[in-house]
Amino acid sequence: MTGSTEPVTSPVDAELREMRWWDIDPVLRMERELFPEDAWSRGMFWSELAHARGPGASRRYLVAEVDGRLAGYAGLVSSGEQADVQTIAVARDHWGTGLGARLLTELLRAATDFECAEVLLECRVDNTRAQRLYERFGFEPIGFRRGYYQPGNVDALVMRLTDPSTPVPGTERGTDNHG
């Protein structure tokens, strides 16, 4: 065969680990690239990480690295029997590799560990790629938050998954190999 093609990195090649303070700068760079109008601030990430460790921790934040480089991140907050996906982001050069599904799987495991009966999330109404991912995992639309994303005044689609511990047929949930 002549010529060569770049192999697409499989999400199993990504190392998932807890987000730490030293990840904030690379996460912020990706955040600003992917969400230029409504990127989180440094202070928001610091606040989330401050509540993600120690006794009674109610948050789980992860980063995904491929070859020592940030490829994605995700976060979840729990309160009582409800969890909220706060963020999921995958670098553009890793879109379509299953890395978003792997990050979401880990967040749903965390929701199960926190003994949550349901998981909620907000998704930009114009982010159909993310909506399809969430639907594959069994999330259902339940409403809208008008003007949720600022300063662009973009609406959010609110989605809910009941019983995050139950695998949904036809999704990557419950497996470690997402292709």
PDB file of N, CA and C in Angstrom, residues 112 116-119 161-168 173:
ATOM      1  N   THR A 112     -23.336   6.704  40.062  1.00  0.00           N
ATOM      2  CA  THR A 112     -23.730   5.460  40.729  1.00  0.00           C
ATOM      3  C   THR A 112     -23.013   5.330  42.066  1.00  0.00           C
ATOM      4  N   CYS A 116     -26.778   8.157  43.211  1.00  0.00           N
ATOM      5  CA  CYS A 116     -27.752   9.054  42.594  1.00  0.00           C
ATOM      6  C   CYS A 116     -28.777   8.248  41.797  1.00  0.00           C
ATOM      7  N   ALA A 117     -30.028   8.633  41.911  1.00  0.00           N
ATOM      8  CA  ALA A 117     -31.107   7.956  41.192  1.00  0.00           C
ATOM      9  C   ALA A 117     -31.310   8.528  39.795  1.00  0.00           C
ATOM     10  N   GLU A 118     -30.844   9.774  39.570  1.00  0.00           N
ATOM     11  CA  GLU A 118     -30.980  10.367  38.251  1.00  0.00           C
ATOM     12  C   GLU A 118     -29.839  11.338  37.999  1.00  0.00           C
ATOM     13  N   VAL A 119     -29.603  11.571  36.701  1.00  0.00           N
ATOM     14  CA  VAL A 119     -28.555  12.501  36.280  1.00  0.00           C
ATOM     15  C   VAL A 119     -29.186  13.498  35.323  1.00  0.00           C
ATOM     16  N   LEU A 161     -31.432  11.444  32.769  1.00  0.00           N
ATOM     17  CA  LEU A 161     -31.266   9.991  32.733  1.00  0.00           C
ATOM     18  C   LEU A 161     -31.705   9.451  34.081  1.00  0.00           C
ATOM     19  N   THR A 162     -32.680   8.559  34.066  1.00  0.00           N
ATOM     20  CA  THR A 162     -33.082   7.927  35.317  1.00  0.00           C
ATOM     21  C   THR A 162     -32.300   6.635  35.471  1.00  0.00           C
ATOM     22  N   ASP A 163     -31.879   6.356  36.672  1.00  0.00           N
ATOM     23  CA  ASP A 163     -31.093   5.176  37.043  1.00  0.00           C
ATOM     24  C   ASP A 163     -29.813   5.040  36.218  1.00  0.00           C
ATOM     25  N   PRO A 164     -28.811   5.849  36.551  1.00  0.00           N
ATOM     26  CA  PRO A 164     -27.544   5.804  35.816  1.00  0.00           C
ATOM     27  C   PRO A 164     -26.784   4.494  35.969  1.00  0.00           C
ATOM     28  N   SER A 165     -27.208   3.630  36.893  1.00  0.00           N
ATOM     29  CA  SER A 165     -26.498   2.359  37.092  1.00  0.00           C
ATOM     30  C   SER A 165     -26.952   1.289  36.109  1.00  0.00           C
ATOM     31  N   THR A 166     -28.045   1.509  35.396  1.00  0.00           N
ATOM     32  CA  THR A 166     -28.568   0.517  34.473  1.00  0.00           C
ATOM     33  C   THR A 166     -28.008   0.750  33.080  1.00  0.00           C
ATOM     34  N   PRO A 167     -27.268  -0.235  32.538  1.00  0.00           N
ATOM     35  CA  PRO A 167     -26.735  -0.072  31.174  1.00  0.00           C
ATOM     36  C   PRO A 167     -27.865   0.066  30.165  1.00  0.00           C
ATOM     37  N   VAL A 168     -27.641   0.890  29.179  1.00  0.00           N
ATOM     38  CA  VAL A 168     -28.612   1.088  28.107  1.00  0.00           C
ATOM     39  C   VAL A 168     -28.133   0.290  26.906  1.00  0.00           C
ATOM     40  N   ARG A 173     -21.881   2.293  27.375  1.00  0.00           N
ATOM     41  CA  ARG A 173     -21.926   2.222  28.827  1.00  0.00           C
ATOM     42  C   ARG A 173     -21.663   0.812  29.317  1.00  0.00           C
TER      43      ARG A 173
END
